[in-house]
């Protein structure tokens, strides 16, 4: 990860005035960079205060609690997930159980859950807890989802704060993971459990689709073995297994599995994983796993800088440390060359030439960076500091009759994604033509024939027929208590 070495005065002034995520979006930097810069200057963070009582609950709204994920209901009612969750907890209404894990009510009611047994949920895999309580593991999964308990994972337990939950889906999973210093898989799984769409997405996420035959073998055969047997990704299998709270099946030791010696471990990080793997006769991935297990940093080759007009011209205009980082060389090599040319050492921000400043905004930031020998981020920061707009694409967007006909038929964000432009381009054209904003599925349900089709076909098929989203069909069907079409049910052997 790279720090913001030279932050603009405007960026520094914005720190602490709004959330780190808004600052990052405004200045085109990464959220973790804003966080580190704010901490460096001892500026407190801005937390959005969430009120638990600023929403007027009606009997109709209360009736929807527990019929869908809290996140989806919050979006439907125009409030926050925390407010919905607080209200549902206050009324002692159990959380919504996804259809994938819905069990027959008879089987779940046979076992009266005690408070002591409820405390076991999420402390271990569902099938292991089921063995302890002499239950079917599906009953444990069902109860865990009713109480809103996350499935167990062997990695360190993440304490999800309200700030973290409120920002899920507001930024990319990668930026979220970097900012809160957790793994991307944990972010994705949490979004999946709370039905929170990804950044720039509209529909709630769904787990990767896998065959029913694979579902039946989850936790019985190893993930890697299932991936080879059915020719699907190991990630898809792992996500589905984790969502079902199943422990991984023990993997049989390979005949060629290496037993690491102290001498071999001492070589980790001293050369590339591939070269060390070739030397001791194992794969580079095996070397990488062992190195990461021992928390050893990867080997970064140090090379001699190529001295030419571009690199020589940079000496004395940036700190030696910054140049060594850009050129992937030792600081001593930069210092030696600078002193041999009797160039004075430079401290502080990079000294830009007038010819370099003239390039800002005339080319893309990566092109400018490549031309003058610095990173695109450094170019972007300098351009923002000088309030120079980025180079816009010379290809003008043409509004054809076909594209104009799509205005107002879907959300501006969805149409923007389809046409590969910004939402502002869509909304500006729609307003100019006096086309009302898309109001979702409200008009569709005014037609009795559309309502009569609920549950007669899969939700995605009906959504395509009506020209709306599958989640809109799902909401309406759940509100009316209509069961889904049998072809959409996931068969789970009880």
XYZ file of C-alpha atoms in Angstrom:
494
model
C 0.000 0.000 0.000
C 1.243 3.497 -0.921
C 0.766 6.547 1.217
C -0.274 9.988 -0.022
C 3.194 11.544 0.171
C 2.118 15.088 -0.831
C -1.491 15.864 0.008
C -3.071 19.018 -1.383
C -4.195 21.802 1.014
C -7.806 21.231 -0.038
C -7.576 17.538 0.837
C -6.033 18.327 4.232
C -8.752 20.883 4.910
C -11.454 18.294 4.130
C -10.123 15.784 6.677
C -12.557 15.428 9.577
C -15.229 17.583 7.915
C -16.866 14.551 6.316
C -16.413 10.783 6.358
C -13.166 9.329 5.021
C -15.140 7.642 2.240
C -16.607 10.945 1.014
C -13.178 12.603 1.133
C -11.709 9.719 -0.872
C -14.442 10.004 -3.506
C -14.067 13.788 -3.742
C -10.301 13.758 -4.251
C -9.888 10.512 -6.191
C -7.802 8.652 -3.598
C -8.263 5.429 -1.654
C -10.215 5.480 1.645
C -7.364 3.854 3.619
C -5.030 6.629 2.409
C -7.428 9.252 3.785
C -7.648 7.328 7.069
C -3.840 7.132 7.425
C -3.450 10.818 6.544
C -6.130 11.806 9.067
C -4.485 9.736 11.818
C -1.091 11.240 10.937
C -2.486 14.724 11.598
C -4.437 13.572 14.698
C -7.808 14.551 13.215
C -10.833 12.706 14.664
C -13.108 10.719 12.382
C -16.670 11.686 11.537
C -19.256 9.090 12.524
C -22.782 9.334 11.216
C -25.073 9.403 14.233
C -27.896 6.928 13.748
C -31.156 7.717 15.462
C -33.263 4.755 16.485
C -36.504 6.722 16.656
C -36.627 9.078 13.656
C -38.886 6.769 11.664
C -42.626 6.637 12.263
C -43.618 2.978 12.384
C -47.085 2.077 11.116
C -48.910 -1.239 11.615
C -48.314 -1.963 7.900
C -44.555 -1.392 8.282
C -44.424 -3.506 11.458
C -46.158 -6.338 9.588
C -43.234 -6.476 7.146
C -40.622 -7.071 9.861
C -39.042 -10.504 9.488
C -40.605 -11.104 6.054
C -37.422 -10.040 4.248
C -33.831 -9.138 5.189
C -33.562 -5.982 7.312
C -31.466 -4.301 4.620
C -34.086 -4.846 1.923
C -36.907 -3.681 4.199
C -34.908 -0.559 5.101
C -34.518 0.230 1.393
C -38.234 -0.364 0.830
C -39.255 1.925 3.717
C -36.607 4.567 3.048
C -34.769 4.226 6.363
C -31.586 2.579 7.673
C -30.869 -1.080 8.417
C -30.028 -0.199 12.029
C -33.486 1.326 12.604
C -35.231 -1.731 11.140
C -33.052 -4.085 13.173
C -33.705 -2.122 16.360
C -37.477 -2.185 15.784
C -37.523 -5.919 15.011
C -35.492 -6.651 18.148
C -37.796 -4.458 20.239
C -40.868 -6.369 19.024
C -39.038 -9.720 19.478
C -39.585 -10.686 15.827
C -37.190 -13.306 14.460
C -34.981 -12.406 11.501
C -35.869 -13.428 7.963
C -34.550 -16.836 6.909
C -33.432 -16.992 3.237
C -35.442 -19.463 1.106
C -32.268 -21.470 0.568
C -32.232 -22.390 4.269
C -35.964 -22.438 4.973
C -37.025 -25.672 6.667
C -40.391 -27.263 7.220
C -41.957 -25.588 10.246
C -42.769 -28.978 11.761
C -39.132 -30.050 11.901
C -38.006 -26.743 13.446
C -40.767 -26.754 16.056
C -40.008 -30.246 17.333
C -37.037 -28.929 19.260
C -37.679 -26.253 21.908
C -34.556 -24.114 21.896
C -33.239 -23.167 25.328
C -31.235 -19.962 25.991
C -28.133 -22.089 26.675
C -28.454 -23.803 23.284
C -28.992 -20.467 21.526
C -25.680 -19.268 22.962
C -23.900 -22.120 21.154
C -24.971 -20.813 17.727
C -22.103 -19.333 15.736
C -19.452 -20.634 18.160
C -18.736 -23.621 15.902
C -19.889 -25.075 12.595
C -23.600 -25.912 12.439
C -23.053 -29.621 11.805
C -20.705 -29.891 14.809
C -23.223 -28.122 17.072
C -25.971 -30.356 15.649
C -23.967 -33.456 16.666
C -23.603 -32.079 20.206
C -27.350 -31.429 20.492
C -28.380 -34.585 18.591
C -30.167 -32.512 15.906
C -30.247 -32.224 12.137
C -27.699 -29.605 11.084
C -30.423 -27.866 9.022
C -32.360 -27.171 12.233
C -29.264 -25.455 13.652
C -28.795 -23.426 10.458
C -32.451 -22.393 10.473
C -32.317 -21.288 14.119
C -29.056 -19.400 13.564
C -30.594 -17.411 10.719
C -33.704 -16.713 12.817
C -31.534 -15.084 15.481
C -29.369 -13.255 12.920
C -26.160 -15.020 13.973
C -23.357 -15.147 11.414
C -22.005 -18.580 10.442
C -18.849 -19.712 12.203
C -15.464 -19.192 10.562
C -12.095 -20.409 11.761
C -10.474 -17.030 11.171
C -10.556 -14.344 13.849
C -14.074 -13.146 14.675
C -14.824 -9.686 13.282
C -16.646 -7.256 15.556
C -18.983 -5.558 13.077
C -19.675 -2.000 14.244
C -22.589 0.165 13.082
C -20.113 2.293 11.115
C -18.915 -0.789 9.248
C -22.450 -2.042 8.561
C -23.630 1.376 7.360
C -20.817 1.541 4.782
C -21.239 -1.962 3.354
C -21.978 -1.615 -0.351
C -21.241 2.132 -0.318
C -17.678 1.480 -1.493
C -16.050 -1.473 -3.220
C -15.361 -4.614 -1.152
C -11.622 -4.135 -1.757
C -11.606 -0.545 -0.456
C -13.782 -1.594 2.506
C -11.396 -4.441 3.387
C -8.332 -2.187 3.131
C -9.925 0.544 5.258
C -11.117 -1.706 8.092
C -8.129 -4.094 7.704
C -10.096 -7.294 7.136
C -10.119 -9.744 4.234
C -12.219 -9.166 1.115
C -13.935 -12.560 1.537
C -15.326 -11.475 4.925
C -16.758 -8.311 3.370
C -18.381 -10.252 0.527
C -19.881 -12.852 2.874
C -21.290 -10.189 5.199
C -22.931 -8.399 2.266
C -24.341 -11.715 1.145
C -25.783 -12.452 4.598
C -27.376 -8.994 4.871
C -28.541 -8.929 1.208
C -26.668 -5.664 0.575
C -25.980 -4.962 -3.131
C -22.422 -4.305 -4.225
C -21.244 -0.823 -5.232
C -23.108 0.405 -8.364
C -25.383 -2.663 -8.227
C -29.151 -2.533 -7.701
C -30.284 -6.091 -7.017
C -29.329 -7.837 -3.736
C -26.493 -10.356 -4.088
C -27.081 -14.087 -4.247
C -24.623 -16.901 -3.492
C -22.814 -18.483 -6.447
C -25.031 -21.059 -8.152
C -23.867 -24.661 -7.753
C -25.571 -27.962 -8.677
C -27.758 -29.721 -6.103
C -25.408 -32.715 -6.248
C -22.595 -30.475 -4.987
C -24.794 -29.106 -2.164
C -25.422 -32.659 -0.961
C -21.655 -33.266 -0.716
C -20.689 -30.018 1.042
C -18.703 -30.807 4.170
C -18.517 -34.484 3.175
C -15.894 -34.150 0.451
C -13.105 -31.574 0.456
C -13.770 -28.312 -1.409
C -10.840 -28.853 -3.755
C -12.045 -32.381 -4.547
C -15.568 -31.141 -5.357
C -14.140 -28.400 -7.554
C -12.290 -30.967 -9.647
C -15.189 -33.441 -9.753
C -17.794 -30.918 -10.995
C -15.419 -28.483 -12.754
C -16.567 -25.415 -10.829
C -14.575 -22.871 -8.870
C -13.411 -23.697 -5.370
C -14.553 -20.219 -4.262
C -18.181 -20.946 -5.230
C -18.084 -24.160 -3.215
C -16.457 -22.490 -0.209
C -18.994 -19.625 -0.113
C -21.956 -22.016 -0.243
C -20.425 -24.211 2.459
C -19.751 -21.243 4.760
C -23.274 -19.875 4.299
C -24.649 -23.265 5.352
C -22.371 -23.294 8.400
C -20.704 -26.578 7.420
C -17.222 -27.562 8.553
C -14.779 -28.356 5.750
C -14.162 -32.026 5.120
C -10.658 -33.116 6.128
C -8.350 -33.160 3.137
C -6.236 -36.262 2.738
C -2.494 -35.533 2.939
C -0.748 -35.668 -0.418
C 2.070 -38.101 -0.961
C 4.410 -35.274 -2.039
C 3.441 -32.886 0.784
C 6.573 -31.207 2.055
C 7.749 -31.273 5.655
C 9.460 -27.951 6.127
C 12.900 -27.925 7.729
C 14.475 -25.006 9.584
C 16.956 -24.503 6.717
C 14.171 -24.296 4.116
C 12.123 -21.884 6.238
C 15.197 -19.662 6.604
C 15.223 -19.241 2.806
C 11.639 -17.932 2.665
C 11.556 -14.316 1.457
C 15.177 -14.367 0.296
C 14.165 -15.216 -3.282
C 10.970 -15.444 -5.292
C 8.466 -18.131 -4.297
C 8.825 -19.722 -7.747
C 12.620 -19.965 -7.559
C 12.519 -21.425 -4.040
C 9.807 -23.890 -5.120
C 11.931 -25.060 -8.030
C 14.918 -25.447 -5.720
C 13.172 -27.677 -3.138
C 10.748 -29.382 -5.560
C 7.342 -27.942 -4.575
C 4.875 -25.530 -6.164
C 5.185 -21.769 -5.731
C 1.745 -21.721 -4.055
C 3.035 -24.120 -1.350
C 5.964 -21.778 -0.729
C 3.631 -18.774 -0.596
C 1.294 -20.469 1.916
C 4.202 -21.343 4.202
C 5.690 -17.862 3.916
C 2.381 -16.169 4.751
C 1.809 -18.587 7.633
C 5.145 -17.482 9.129
C 4.319 -13.819 8.316
C 7.386 -13.395 6.113
C 7.217 -10.619 3.512
C 7.651 -11.596 -0.152
C 10.957 -11.111 -1.890
C 11.173 -7.843 -3.837
C 14.092 -7.789 -6.280
C 16.308 -4.726 -6.059
C 17.490 -3.490 -9.438
C 19.912 -0.832 -10.571
C 18.127 2.220 -11.997
C 18.509 2.850 -15.704
C 20.218 6.209 -15.923
C 18.914 8.269 -18.817
C 17.771 11.834 -19.405
C 14.475 11.187 -17.615
C 15.913 9.622 -14.450
C 18.903 11.974 -14.257
C 16.581 14.940 -14.609
C 14.575 13.754 -11.592
C 17.583 13.822 -9.253
C 17.433 16.661 -6.752
C 13.772 17.428 -7.474
C 12.345 14.660 -5.274
C 13.575 12.998 -2.118
C 15.983 10.098 -2.690
C 13.620 7.799 -0.789
C 10.700 8.628 -3.067
C 12.735 8.075 -6.225
C 14.068 4.734 -4.925
C 10.513 3.617 -4.261
C 9.391 4.529 -7.800
C 12.410 2.926 -9.473
C 12.514 -0.198 -7.216
C 16.130 0.309 -6.249
C 18.240 1.022 -3.176
C 18.226 4.549 -1.764
C 22.025 4.345 -1.700
C 22.123 3.946 -5.503
C 20.080 7.133 -5.981
C 22.178 9.028 -3.435
C 25.463 7.883 -5.011
C 24.445 9.005 -8.503
C 23.151 12.360 -7.235
C 26.296 13.109 -5.259
C 28.538 12.067 -8.169
C 26.830 14.742 -10.280
C 27.123 17.220 -7.392
C 23.349 17.721 -7.210
C 22.082 19.031 -3.887
C 19.753 16.826 -1.843
C 16.079 17.789 -1.976
C 13.642 17.730 0.963
C 9.893 18.143 0.894
C 7.390 17.908 -1.987
C 8.545 17.185 -5.505
C 9.694 20.256 -7.438
C 7.715 20.377 -10.656
C 9.065 21.904 -13.861
C 6.957 24.355 -15.828
C 6.999 21.937 -18.778
C 5.614 19.165 -16.546
C 2.866 21.365 -15.132
C 1.839 22.245 -18.672
C 1.104 18.539 -19.326
C -1.473 18.244 -16.517
C -4.943 17.730 -17.952
C -3.686 17.388 -21.520
C -3.098 13.641 -21.152
C -4.511 10.978 -18.846
C -2.814 10.770 -15.438
C -1.146 7.381 -16.216
C 0.155 8.740 -19.540
C 1.554 11.859 -17.866
C 3.127 9.780 -15.095
C 4.818 7.484 -17.591
C 6.105 10.447 -19.595
C 7.735 12.239 -16.639
C 8.647 9.133 -14.632
C 6.329 9.292 -11.577
C 3.231 7.426 -10.404
C -0.264 8.246 -11.736
C -1.359 8.974 -8.138
C 1.308 11.706 -7.808
C 0.108 13.243 -11.081
C -3.520 13.109 -9.935
C -2.733 14.717 -6.564
C -0.834 17.571 -8.242
C -3.607 18.090 -10.804
C -6.241 18.245 -8.042
C -4.030 20.630 -6.036
C -3.864 22.982 -9.038
C -7.611 22.521 -9.670
C -7.031 21.238 -13.187
C -9.803 19.042 -14.577
C -8.859 15.548 -15.857
C -8.751 14.824 -19.552
C -12.165 13.739 -20.722
C -12.683 11.161 -23.415
C -12.809 12.748 -26.857
C -15.537 10.325 -27.885
C -18.851 12.125 -27.456
C -21.837 10.102 -26.281
C -24.562 10.021 -28.928
C -28.215 9.848 -27.935
C -29.865 7.559 -30.482
C -33.611 6.930 -30.680
C -33.099 3.518 -29.110
C -31.191 4.998 -26.156
C -33.686 7.838 -25.678
C -36.508 5.277 -25.516
C -34.858 3.720 -22.439
C -35.016 6.923 -20.361
C -37.421 6.587 -17.446
C -37.874 2.834 -17.950
C -35.366 1.951 -15.226
C -33.254 3.611 -12.555
C -30.777 6.179 -13.905
C -27.917 4.260 -12.259
C -28.891 0.995 -13.968
C -29.245 2.644 -17.378
C -25.910 4.414 -16.868
C -24.265 1.069 -16.151
C -25.836 -0.449 -19.263
C -24.772 2.437 -21.536
C -21.357 2.793 -19.835
C -21.743 6.472 -18.869
C -22.115 8.312 -15.576
C -25.572 8.622 -13.937
C -25.346 12.418 -14.391
C -25.398 11.994 -18.180
C -28.629 9.999 -17.919
C -30.420 12.242 -15.421
C -29.466 15.433 -17.306
C -30.908 14.137 -20.595
C -34.033 12.781 -18.870
C -34.718 16.148 -17.192
C -34.193 18.026 -20.467
C -36.868 15.869 -22.117
C -39.244 16.202 -19.107
C -39.276 12.419 -18.601
C -40.294 11.486 -15.029
C -37.909 9.473 -12.894
C -38.441 5.714 -12.834
C -40.728 4.771 -9.927
C -39.892 1.094 -9.817
C -42.563 -1.585 -9.758
C -45.479 0.532 -8.495
C -47.165 0.821 -11.882
C -46.877 -2.906 -12.555
C -48.873 -3.955 -9.486
C -51.794 -1.698 -10.471
C -52.511 -4.310 -13.132
C -54.484 -7.247 -11.616
C -53.090 -9.580 -14.298
C -49.533 -8.859 -13.142
C -50.443 -9.603 -9.511
C -52.214 -12.834 -10.574
C -48.966 -14.106 -12.120
C -47.084 -13.980 -8.772
C -45.934 -17.457 -7.779
C -46.951 -18.992 -11.133
C -43.421 -18.747 -12.527
C -39.903 -18.082 -11.183
C -39.384 -14.507 -9.935
C -36.667 -13.719 -12.550
C -38.959 -14.947 -15.358
C -41.868 -12.777 -14.176
C -39.518 -9.814 -13.709
C -38.369 -10.148 -17.304
C -41.986 -10.381 -18.478
C -42.993 -7.208 -16.590
C -39.768 -5.310 -17.260
C -38.827 -4.925 -13.591
C -36.222 -6.416 -11.228
C -36.465 -9.875 -9.678
C -36.155 -8.322 -6.194
C -39.282 -6.201 -6.874
C -41.233 -9.375 -7.674
C -39.808 -11.065 -4.585
C -40.873 -8.169 -2.305
C -44.426 -8.094 -3.663
C -44.843 -11.879 -3.445
C -43.606 -11.967 0.173
C -45.862 -9.034 1.154
C -48.893 -10.911 -0.209
C -47.847 -14.224 1.382
C -47.630 -16.007 -1.978
C -45.209 -18.980 -2.010
C -42.545 -19.088 -4.743
C -42.843 -21.234 -7.841
C -41.771 -24.791 -7.028
C -39.098 -24.747 -9.742
C -37.186 -22.081 -7.821
C -36.928 -23.961 -4.549
C -33.543 -25.284 -3.542
C -33.949 -28.879 -2.520
C -32.350 -29.584 0.843
C -32.549 -33.092 2.142
C -33.912 -33.074 5.673
